[in-house]
Amino acid sequence: MSAFGESPEGTIEILNIVPMQGPGGIVAPSCDAAISLAVDEINRGTGILGREIRTTNIDGGRAPHEVASEVSALLATGMVDAITGWHTSAVRRVVARATASRVPYLFATGHEGLPDELPGVLMLGEHPAGQTLPALQWLEREHGVRRWAIIGNDYIWPRESAKAIRNSLTDPGAIVLERFVPLGAPDFGDFLGHPALDRADGVVILMVGADVSRFNRQFASTGRAATQLRISPAADENVLLAGGPGANQNFYAASSFFIDERTADGRERVGRYRKLHGEFAPALTSFSNMTYEAIHTLAGLAHAVGSLRVPDVLGAIDHGVLLETPGGLRAFQGNQAIQHGYIARANGVEFDIVARIT
């Protein structure tokens, strides 16, 4: 029997949205395992507000309106206390409208940084200005990359991120090629065979999950990987594994967190993860770690504020509340979590951090 009892009134119910299909589906097993680690750690203590936490996973890989319909139905029960998740911005936009600021919504994915989010939507993932743009500036300084090609999935995050990149570049001709393709596109031949790609020093990949892996394989097969580097703000170790070592030459990723077992924190976190799930669990990756951090950030908010009511949470954030999480103290600027940024280079199917970029 749970130390918290079995009454539904004694629980905090969290909806967690992670894609279980489509190109983002490759992250689902590791995200699910990371979330269960966070839940186990919090419930071994005092839970959230003295109550046991429970999570219900929702497939965020479906059409956005389908995800929003399910969220609306679950919210209508009155039993949902918060929403977390790693999924696309297209899903976030409709889920935020369905949520209508009734409960906190912690979005753990990199995003496009638009200023019109509804109250209660908290951005734990990276804003382009804190991730993609500093990464491109670092690659220009360190590797002389001045001309870029951009390929992205055709929805709000890639298009807005590409716009932010264009606006940040002083040379209007620095982007030599820009294309957007549907989620799950099987072939990138039109982009890879375009004559303008020959003039690019590097490629910015604004795609999701398995699409990045598929693009990397096709890119490497052209022989371009030896002379043209690639950078993505949406790649984790699952992407490297799916692509295979041969697809990852000269491939960089930007993120606020990479698992580094050379550090004490990295070893301890991976150790706790493996103790719970065993040695053959899905890899604990930068993306799944964000879902882990989302659950702990929710717990930190509740502890600091004494409530999960959206007005109380927003009031505390406006007054500069600091949250204790396994990743250290966390603060917000508006609805955006403040964090460091890092750039890492693929080494086979792992990442090596090469620089702190913010």
mmCIF file of C-alpha atoms in Angstrom:
data_model
loop_
_atom_site.group_PDB
_atom_site.id
_atom_site.type_symbol
_atom_site.label_atom_id
_atom_site.label_comp_id
_atom_site.label_asym_id
_atom_site.label_seq_id
_atom_site.Cartn_x
_atom_site.Cartn_y
_atom_site.Cartn_z
ATOM 1 C CA MET A 1 0.000 0.000 0.000
ATOM 2 C CA SER A 2 1.233 3.504 -0.814
ATOM 3 C CA ALA A 3 2.519 5.625 2.026
ATOM 4 C CA PHE A 4 0.112 8.298 0.799
ATOM 5 C CA GLY A 5 -2.995 6.085 0.918
ATOM 6 C CA GLU A 6 -5.188 5.056 -1.993
ATOM 7 C CA SER A 7 -7.726 7.872 -2.169
ATOM 8 C CA PRO A 8 -7.777 9.858 -5.444
ATOM 9 C CA GLU A 9 -8.023 12.994 -3.286
ATOM 10 C CA GLY A 10 -4.555 12.121 -1.993
ATOM 11 C CA THR A 11 -2.853 12.352 -5.388
ATOM 12 C CA ILE A 12 -1.483 14.943 -7.776
ATOM 13 C CA GLU A 13 -2.458 13.873 -11.285
ATOM 14 C CA ILE A 14 -0.092 14.926 -14.082
ATOM 15 C CA LEU A 15 -0.761 14.533 -17.798
ATOM 16 C CA ASN A 16 2.474 13.916 -19.654
ATOM 17 C CA ILE A 17 2.470 14.396 -23.422
ATOM 18 C CA VAL A 18 5.196 12.586 -25.383
ATOM 19 C CA PRO A 19 5.024 11.392 -29.012
ATOM 20 C CA MET A 20 4.550 7.649 -29.252
ATOM 21 C CA GLN A 21 4.464 7.628 -33.058
ATOM 22 C CA GLY A 22 5.863 9.660 -35.926
ATOM 23 C CA PRO A 23 9.419 11.017 -36.104
ATOM 24 C CA GLY A 24 9.408 12.054 -32.439
ATOM 25 C CA GLY A 25 8.395 8.578 -31.320
ATOM 26 C CA ILE A 26 12.009 7.440 -30.959
ATOM 27 C CA VAL A 27 12.268 9.470 -27.731
ATOM 28 C CA ALA A 28 9.179 7.954 -26.057
ATOM 29 C CA PRO A 29 10.790 4.948 -24.269
ATOM 30 C CA SER A 30 13.594 7.027 -22.746
ATOM 31 C CA CYS A 31 11.200 9.840 -21.786
ATOM 32 C CA ASP A 32 8.808 7.408 -20.118
ATOM 33 C CA ALA A 33 11.664 5.854 -18.142
ATOM 34 C CA ALA A 34 13.039 9.264 -17.102
ATOM 35 C CA ILE A 35 9.607 10.432 -15.954
ATOM 36 C CA SER A 36 9.155 7.316 -13.852
ATOM 37 C CA LEU A 37 12.521 8.020 -12.196
ATOM 38 C CA ALA A 38 11.377 11.518 -11.249
ATOM 39 C CA VAL A 39 8.062 10.205 -9.941
ATOM 40 C CA ASP A 40 9.842 7.542 -7.882
ATOM 41 C CA GLU A 41 12.260 10.079 -6.381
ATOM 42 C CA ILE A 42 9.516 12.555 -5.467
ATOM 43 C CA ASN A 43 7.156 9.927 -4.053
ATOM 44 C CA ARG A 44 9.951 8.513 -1.911
ATOM 45 C CA GLY A 45 9.905 11.898 -0.223
ATOM 46 C CA THR A 46 6.771 13.861 0.562
ATOM 47 C CA GLY A 47 5.313 13.920 -2.926
ATOM 48 C CA ILE A 48 3.943 17.237 -4.152
ATOM 49 C CA LEU A 49 2.103 19.274 -1.520
ATOM 50 C CA GLY A 50 2.152 16.172 0.653
ATOM 51 C CA ARG A 51 0.343 14.119 -1.982
ATOM 52 C CA GLU A 52 1.466 11.207 -4.107
ATOM 53 C CA ILE A 53 2.012 12.043 -7.765
ATOM 54 C CA ARG A 54 0.742 9.946 -10.617
ATOM 55 C CA THR A 55 1.236 10.438 -14.344
ATOM 56 C CA THR A 56 -0.957 9.621 -17.317
ATOM 57 C CA ASN A 57 0.889 9.473 -20.623
ATOM 58 C CA ILE A 58 -0.752 10.910 -23.732
ATOM 59 C CA ASP A 59 0.439 10.261 -27.291
ATOM 60 C CA GLY A 60 1.678 13.600 -28.574
ATOM 61 C CA GLY A 61 2.642 12.161 -31.950
ATOM 62 C CA ARG A 62 -0.903 12.350 -33.299
ATOM 63 C CA ALA A 63 -2.476 15.283 -35.125
ATOM 64 C CA PRO A 64 -2.478 18.298 -32.785
ATOM 65 C CA HIS A 65 -6.276 18.554 -32.657
ATOM 66 C CA GLU A 66 -6.528 14.918 -31.553
ATOM 67 C CA VAL A 67 -4.111 15.526 -28.682
ATOM 68 C CA ALA A 68 -5.988 18.671 -27.656
ATOM 69 C CA SER A 69 -9.332 16.818 -27.687
ATOM 70 C CA GLU A 70 -8.021 14.168 -25.310
ATOM 71 C CA VAL A 71 -6.523 16.799 -23.012
ATOM 72 C CA SER A 72 -9.853 18.672 -22.971
ATOM 73 C CA ALA A 73 -11.729 15.516 -22.039
ATOM 74 C CA LEU A 74 -9.347 14.703 -19.201
ATOM 75 C CA LEU A 75 -9.360 18.263 -17.886
ATOM 76 C CA ALA A 76 -13.154 18.169 -17.842
ATOM 77 C CA THR A 77 -13.001 15.517 -15.127
ATOM 78 C CA GLY A 78 -11.504 18.071 -12.748
ATOM 79 C CA MET A 79 -8.857 15.569 -11.682
ATOM 80 C CA VAL A 80 -5.862 16.967 -13.581
ATOM 81 C CA ASP A 81 -3.423 19.144 -11.611
ATOM 82 C CA ALA A 82 -0.687 19.836 -14.178
ATOM 83 C CA ILE A 83 0.590 19.031 -17.667
ATOM 84 C CA THR A 84 4.174 18.348 -18.717
ATOM 85 C CA GLY A 85 5.632 17.091 -21.916
ATOM 86 C CA TRP A 86 8.173 16.816 -24.709
ATOM 87 C CA HIS A 87 6.427 17.305 -28.062
ATOM 88 C CA THR A 88 6.144 19.710 -30.975
ATOM 89 C CA SER A 89 5.173 23.356 -30.720
ATOM 90 C CA ALA A 90 2.256 22.655 -33.062
ATOM 91 C CA VAL A 91 0.830 20.379 -30.361
ATOM 92 C CA ARG A 92 1.672 22.866 -27.609
ATOM 93 C CA ARG A 93 -0.235 25.702 -29.259
ATOM 94 C CA VAL A 94 -3.535 23.801 -29.435
ATOM 95 C CA VAL A 95 -3.102 22.087 -26.055
ATOM 96 C CA ALA A 96 -2.476 25.488 -24.450
ATOM 97 C CA ARG A 97 -5.772 26.753 -25.844
ATOM 98 C CA ALA A 98 -7.543 23.616 -24.629
ATOM 99 C CA THR A 99 -5.971 24.007 -21.195
ATOM 100 C CA ALA A 100 -7.027 27.680 -21.053
ATOM 101 C CA SER A 101 -4.688 28.392 -18.110
ATOM 102 C CA ARG A 102 -6.580 26.048 -15.781
ATOM 103 C CA VAL A 103 -3.437 24.153 -14.717
ATOM 104 C CA PRO A 104 0.329 24.721 -15.083
ATOM 105 C CA TYR A 105 1.689 23.453 -18.403
ATOM 106 C CA LEU A 106 5.459 22.815 -18.374
ATOM 107 C CA PHE A 107 6.778 22.517 -21.926
ATOM 108 C CA ALA A 108 10.153 20.741 -21.917
ATOM 109 C CA THR A 109 11.106 21.113 -25.587
ATOM 110 C CA GLY A 110 13.081 23.729 -27.464
ATOM 111 C CA HIS A 111 10.689 26.286 -28.925
ATOM 112 C CA GLU A 112 10.343 29.256 -31.239
ATOM 113 C CA GLY A 113 10.115 32.009 -28.621
ATOM 114 C CA LEU A 114 6.865 33.705 -29.612
ATOM 115 C CA PRO A 115 5.567 36.185 -27.016
ATOM 116 C CA ASP A 116 1.880 35.232 -27.078
ATOM 117 C CA GLU A 117 1.792 32.126 -24.871
ATOM 118 C CA LEU A 118 -1.214 31.824 -22.578
ATOM 119 C CA PRO A 119 -0.667 32.300 -18.827
ATOM 120 C CA GLY A 120 0.500 29.134 -17.128
ATOM 121 C CA VAL A 121 2.513 27.804 -20.082
ATOM 122 C CA LEU A 122 6.086 27.623 -18.748
ATOM 123 C CA MET A 123 8.957 27.086 -21.160
ATOM 124 C CA LEU A 124 11.640 24.770 -19.820
ATOM 125 C CA GLY A 125 13.137 24.139 -23.257
ATOM 126 C CA GLU A 126 15.474 26.476 -25.060
ATOM 127 C CA HIS A 127 14.597 29.734 -26.798
ATOM 128 C CA PRO A 128 16.439 30.201 -30.140
ATOM 129 C CA ALA A 129 18.299 33.199 -28.724
ATOM 130 C CA GLY A 130 19.697 31.024 -25.946
ATOM 131 C CA GLN A 131 20.495 27.956 -28.003
ATOM 132 C CA THR A 132 20.478 27.948 -31.819
ATOM 133 C CA LEU A 133 21.805 31.451 -32.447
ATOM 134 C CA PRO A 134 24.761 31.220 -29.997
ATOM 135 C CA ALA A 135 25.596 27.792 -31.468
ATOM 136 C CA LEU A 136 25.787 29.224 -34.990
ATOM 137 C CA GLN A 137 27.905 32.124 -33.733
ATOM 138 C CA TRP A 138 30.290 29.674 -32.046
ATOM 139 C CA LEU A 139 30.613 27.616 -35.235
ATOM 140 C CA GLU A 140 31.381 30.768 -37.197
ATOM 141 C CA ARG A 141 34.088 31.793 -34.712
ATOM 142 C CA GLU A 142 35.650 28.382 -34.258
ATOM 143 C CA HIS A 143 35.166 26.801 -37.688
ATOM 144 C CA GLY A 144 34.664 29.720 -40.059
ATOM 145 C CA VAL A 145 31.114 28.735 -41.015
ATOM 146 C CA ARG A 146 29.564 31.756 -42.744
ATOM 147 C CA ARG A 147 27.143 30.370 -45.320
ATOM 148 C CA TRP A 148 24.254 28.199 -44.206
ATOM 149 C CA ALA A 149 21.590 25.953 -45.655
ATOM 150 C CA ILE A 150 18.461 25.318 -43.591
ATOM 151 C CA ILE A 151 16.160 22.313 -43.741
ATOM 152 C CA GLY A 152 13.204 22.014 -41.411
ATOM 153 C CA ASN A 153 9.896 20.316 -40.856
ATOM 154 C CA ASP A 154 6.963 22.380 -42.028
ATOM 155 C CA TYR A 155 5.392 23.752 -38.847
ATOM 156 C CA ILE A 156 5.724 26.673 -36.469
ATOM 157 C CA TRP A 157 8.979 25.900 -34.589
ATOM 158 C CA PRO A 158 11.224 25.328 -37.649
ATOM 159 C CA ARG A 159 9.779 28.261 -39.589
ATOM 160 C CA GLU A 160 10.037 30.711 -36.690
ATOM 161 C CA SER A 161 13.516 29.454 -35.789
ATOM 162 C CA ALA A 162 14.641 29.916 -39.393
ATOM 163 C CA LYS A 163 13.264 33.462 -39.272
ATOM 164 C CA ALA A 164 15.246 34.122 -36.077
ATOM 165 C CA ILE A 165 18.393 32.830 -37.786
ATOM 166 C CA ARG A 166 17.860 35.076 -40.815
ATOM 167 C CA ASN A 167 17.295 38.104 -38.588
ATOM 168 C CA SER A 168 20.484 37.384 -36.606
ATOM 169 C CA LEU A 169 22.818 37.223 -39.594
ATOM 170 C CA THR A 170 24.479 40.454 -40.741
ATOM 171 C CA ASP A 171 25.046 39.126 -44.270
ATOM 172 C CA PRO A 172 21.684 38.859 -46.102
ATOM 173 C CA GLY A 173 23.233 36.276 -48.432
ATOM 174 C CA ALA A 174 24.459 34.007 -45.627
ATOM 175 C CA ILE A 175 21.522 31.610 -46.089
ATOM 176 C CA VAL A 176 22.032 30.025 -49.499
ATOM 177 C CA LEU A 177 19.221 27.444 -49.347
ATOM 178 C CA GLU A 178 16.093 27.031 -47.219
ATOM 179 C CA ARG A 179 13.523 24.243 -47.489
ATOM 180 C CA PHE A 180 10.706 22.850 -45.323
ATOM 181 C CA VAL A 181 9.367 19.312 -45.586
ATOM 182 C CA PRO A 182 6.485 17.437 -43.949
ATOM 183 C CA LEU A 183 7.026 15.531 -40.710
ATOM 184 C CA GLY A 184 8.089 12.016 -41.613
ATOM 185 C CA ALA A 185 9.386 12.939 -45.088
ATOM 186 C CA PRO A 186 11.151 9.822 -46.417
ATOM 187 C CA ASP A 187 13.526 11.452 -48.883
ATOM 188 C CA PHE A 188 15.596 14.652 -48.928
ATOM 189 C CA GLY A 189 16.958 14.297 -52.448
ATOM 190 C CA ASP A 190 15.641 17.657 -53.663
ATOM 191 C CA PHE A 191 17.552 19.448 -50.905
ATOM 192 C CA LEU A 192 20.688 17.321 -51.068
ATOM 193 C CA GLY A 193 20.912 17.648 -54.853
ATOM 194 C CA HIS A 194 20.227 21.376 -55.026
ATOM 195 C CA PRO A 195 23.165 23.281 -56.591
ATOM 196 C CA ALA A 196 22.966 25.996 -53.905
ATOM 197 C CA LEU A 197 23.904 23.454 -51.234
ATOM 198 C CA ASP A 198 27.435 23.368 -52.670
ATOM 199 C CA ARG A 199 27.921 26.962 -51.482
ATOM 200 C CA ALA A 200 27.008 26.193 -47.853
ATOM 201 C CA ASP A 201 29.629 25.710 -45.155
ATOM 202 C CA GLY A 202 27.072 24.105 -42.860
ATOM 203 C CA VAL A 203 23.486 22.913 -42.566
ATOM 204 C CA VAL A 204 21.010 23.804 -39.830
ATOM 205 C CA ILE A 205 18.600 20.907 -39.260
ATOM 206 C CA LEU A 206 15.291 22.061 -37.781
ATOM 207 C CA MET A 207 13.583 18.665 -37.822
ATOM 208 C CA VAL A 208 12.340 16.187 -35.248
ATOM 209 C CA GLY A 209 13.724 12.877 -34.010
ATOM 210 C CA ALA A 210 13.813 10.187 -36.657
ATOM 211 C CA ASP A 211 13.691 12.794 -39.437
ATOM 212 C CA VAL A 212 17.075 14.117 -38.246
ATOM 213 C CA SER A 213 18.498 10.576 -38.233
ATOM 214 C CA ARG A 214 17.154 9.875 -41.721
ATOM 215 C CA PHE A 215 18.526 13.152 -43.049
ATOM 216 C CA ASN A 216 21.928 12.469 -41.498
ATOM 217 C CA ARG A 217 22.145 9.071 -43.166
ATOM 218 C CA GLN A 218 21.218 10.485 -46.578
ATOM 219 C CA PHE A 219 23.532 13.468 -46.117
ATOM 220 C CA ALA A 220 26.471 11.227 -45.185
ATOM 221 C CA SER A 221 25.812 8.985 -48.191
ATOM 222 C CA THR A 222 26.478 11.954 -50.511
ATOM 223 C CA GLY A 223 29.988 12.371 -49.102
ATOM 224 C CA ARG A 224 29.234 15.895 -47.899
ATOM 225 C CA ALA A 225 29.792 15.103 -44.204
ATOM 226 C CA ALA A 226 33.562 15.355 -44.591
ATOM 227 C CA THR A 227 33.448 18.996 -45.703
ATOM 228 C CA GLN A 228 30.092 20.416 -44.531
ATOM 229 C CA LEU A 229 29.134 20.294 -40.872
ATOM 230 C CA ARG A 230 25.581 20.113 -39.520
ATOM 231 C CA ILE A 231 24.009 21.559 -36.389
ATOM 232 C CA SER A 232 20.648 20.719 -34.820
ATOM 233 C CA PRO A 233 18.907 22.006 -31.704
ATOM 234 C CA ALA A 234 16.664 18.931 -31.768
ATOM 235 C CA ALA A 235 18.940 15.914 -31.545
ATOM 236 C CA ASP A 236 19.680 13.606 -28.642
ATOM 237 C CA GLU A 237 21.480 10.295 -28.256
ATOM 238 C CA ASN A 238 18.445 8.467 -29.669
ATOM 239 C CA VAL A 239 18.961 10.402 -32.907
ATOM 240 C CA LEU A 240 22.615 9.333 -33.018
ATOM 241 C CA LEU A 241 21.723 5.705 -32.351
ATOM 242 C CA ALA A 242 19.011 5.681 -35.023
ATOM 243 C CA GLY A 243 21.349 7.214 -37.589
ATOM 244 C CA GLY A 244 24.310 5.003 -36.761
ATOM 245 C CA PRO A 245 27.942 6.114 -36.279
ATOM 246 C CA GLY A 246 28.539 6.554 -39.996
ATOM 247 C CA ALA A 247 25.834 9.216 -40.231
ATOM 248 C CA ASN A 248 27.175 11.424 -37.470
ATOM 249 C CA GLN A 249 30.487 12.778 -38.790
ATOM 250 C CA ASN A 250 30.774 16.559 -38.271
ATOM 251 C CA PHE A 251 27.357 16.671 -36.583
ATOM 252 C CA TYR A 252 26.772 19.084 -33.699
ATOM 253 C CA ALA A 253 23.865 19.603 -31.330
ATOM 254 C CA ALA A 254 22.933 22.505 -29.078
ATOM 255 C CA SER A 255 21.114 21.913 -25.794
ATOM 256 C CA SER A 256 20.782 23.141 -22.226
ATOM 257 C CA PHE A 257 21.788 19.716 -20.949
ATOM 258 C CA PHE A 258 23.833 16.714 -22.026
ATOM 259 C CA ILE A 259 24.335 13.593 -19.938
ATOM 260 C CA ASP A 260 28.015 13.561 -18.988
ATOM 261 C CA GLU A 261 29.043 10.576 -16.886
ATOM 262 C CA ARG A 262 32.460 12.174 -16.382
ATOM 263 C CA THR A 263 30.847 14.566 -13.876
ATOM 264 C CA ALA A 264 29.603 13.624 -10.412
ATOM 265 C CA ASP A 265 26.067 14.787 -11.202
ATOM 266 C CA GLY A 266 25.998 12.827 -14.456
ATOM 267 C CA ARG A 267 27.274 9.634 -12.832
ATOM 268 C CA GLU A 268 24.840 9.906 -9.938
ATOM 269 C CA ARG A 269 21.835 10.589 -12.150
ATOM 270 C CA VAL A 270 22.633 7.765 -14.539
ATOM 271 C CA GLY A 271 23.319 5.530 -11.536
ATOM 272 C CA ARG A 272 19.874 6.241 -10.055
ATOM 273 C CA TYR A 273 18.293 5.675 -13.453
ATOM 274 C CA ARG A 274 19.995 2.323 -13.968
ATOM 275 C CA LYS A 275 19.262 1.222 -10.408
ATOM 276 C CA LEU A 276 15.546 1.744 -11.069
ATOM 277 C CA HIS A 277 15.365 0.434 -14.640
ATOM 278 C CA GLY A 278 18.333 -1.891 -15.059
ATOM 279 C CA GLU A 279 21.322 -1.862 -17.400
ATOM 280 C CA PHE A 280 19.251 -2.485 -20.541
ATOM 281 C CA ALA A 281 16.876 0.432 -20.110
ATOM 282 C CA PRO A 282 16.539 3.006 -22.904
ATOM 283 C CA ALA A 283 19.371 5.516 -22.796
ATOM 284 C CA LEU A 284 18.916 8.511 -20.509
ATOM 285 C CA THR A 285 19.326 11.300 -23.067
ATOM 286 C CA SER A 286 19.236 15.088 -23.174
ATOM 287 C CA PHE A 287 15.593 14.997 -24.297
ATOM 288 C CA SER A 288 14.407 12.455 -21.736
ATOM 289 C CA ASN A 289 16.301 14.345 -19.061
ATOM 290 C CA MET A 290 14.168 17.395 -19.864
ATOM 291 C CA THR A 291 11.017 15.424 -19.074
ATOM 292 C CA TYR A 292 12.661 14.323 -15.810
ATOM 293 C CA GLU A 293 13.477 17.960 -15.038
ATOM 294 C CA ALA A 294 9.902 19.008 -15.869
ATOM 295 C CA ILE A 295 8.452 16.763 -13.158
ATOM 296 C CA HIS A 296 11.032 17.964 -10.626
ATOM 297 C CA THR A 297 10.464 21.604 -11.625
ATOM 298 C CA LEU A 298 6.743 21.136 -11.010
ATOM 299 C CA ALA A 299 7.576 19.746 -7.563
ATOM 300 C CA GLY A 300 9.930 22.668 -6.933
ATOM 301 C CA LEU A 301 7.223 25.146 -7.899
ATOM 302 C CA ALA A 302 4.686 23.554 -5.597
ATOM 303 C CA HIS A 303 7.168 23.507 -2.714
ATOM 304 C CA ALA A 304 8.195 27.137 -3.207
ATOM 305 C CA VAL A 305 4.707 28.498 -3.863
ATOM 306 C CA GLY A 306 2.631 26.200 -1.654
ATOM 307 C CA SER A 307 0.137 25.733 -4.469
ATOM 308 C CA LEU A 308 -0.231 24.675 -8.101
ATOM 309 C CA ARG A 309 -2.921 27.253 -8.858
ATOM 310 C CA VAL A 310 -1.851 29.141 -11.978
ATOM 311 C CA PRO A 311 -2.319 32.647 -10.465
ATOM 312 C CA ASP A 312 -0.225 31.654 -7.442
ATOM 313 C CA VAL A 313 2.506 30.159 -9.618
ATOM 314 C CA LEU A 314 2.640 33.185 -11.920
ATOM 315 C CA GLY A 315 2.720 35.564 -8.987
ATOM 316 C CA ALA A 316 5.680 33.723 -7.476
ATOM 317 C CA ILE A 317 7.526 33.736 -10.814
ATOM 318 C CA ASP A 318 6.915 37.474 -11.197
ATOM 319 C CA HIS A 319 8.530 37.947 -7.773
ATOM 320 C CA GLY A 320 11.650 36.005 -8.803
ATOM 321 C CA VAL A 321 11.044 32.672 -7.092
ATOM 322 C CA LEU A 322 14.010 30.262 -7.124
ATOM 323 C CA LEU A 323 13.298 26.543 -7.410
ATOM 324 C CA GLU A 324 15.392 23.653 -6.161
ATOM 325 C CA THR A 325 15.732 20.884 -8.760
ATOM 326 C CA PRO A 326 18.235 18.049 -9.286
ATOM 327 C CA GLY A 327 19.859 20.243 -11.945
ATOM 328 C CA GLY A 328 20.400 23.054 -9.440
ATOM 329 C CA LEU A 329 18.543 26.270 -8.693
ATOM 330 C CA ARG A 330 16.120 27.270 -11.435
ATOM 331 C CA ALA A 331 14.708 30.731 -12.091
ATOM 332 C CA PHE A 332 12.426 32.210 -14.725
ATOM 333 C CA GLN A 333 12.420 35.343 -16.812
ATOM 334 C CA GLY A 334 8.783 35.772 -17.680
ATOM 335 C CA ASN A 335 7.592 32.321 -18.710
ATOM 336 C CA GLN A 336 11.074 31.181 -19.818
ATOM 337 C CA ALA A 337 13.349 29.112 -17.593
ATOM 338 C CA ILE A 338 16.838 30.611 -17.380
ATOM 339 C CA GLN A 339 19.522 28.091 -18.247
ATOM 340 C CA HIS A 340 22.963 27.644 -19.715
ATOM 341 C CA GLY A 341 23.486 26.459 -23.262
ATOM 342 C CA TYR A 342 26.035 23.981 -24.558
ATOM 343 C CA ILE A 343 27.211 22.742 -27.920
ATOM 344 C CA ALA A 344 28.335 19.151 -28.348
ATOM 345 C CA ARG A 345 29.866 17.192 -31.196
ATOM 346 C CA ALA A 346 28.803 13.678 -32.092
ATOM 347 C CA ASN A 347 31.385 11.015 -31.313
ATOM 348 C CA GLY A 348 29.935 7.856 -32.777
ATOM 349 C CA VAL A 349 26.605 7.470 -30.984
ATOM 350 C CA GLU A 350 27.471 9.752 -28.049
ATOM 351 C CA PHE A 351 27.967 13.473 -27.607
ATOM 352 C CA ASP A 352 31.100 15.220 -26.383
ATOM 353 C CA ILE A 353 30.474 18.699 -24.988
ATOM 354 C CA VAL A 354 32.850 21.132 -26.694
ATOM 355 C CA ALA A 355 31.730 24.521 -25.373
ATOM 356 C CA ARG A 356 29.341 26.447 -23.177
ATOM 357 C CA ILE A 357 27.637 28.904 -25.517
ATOM 358 C CA THR A 358 25.523 31.070 -23.157
#
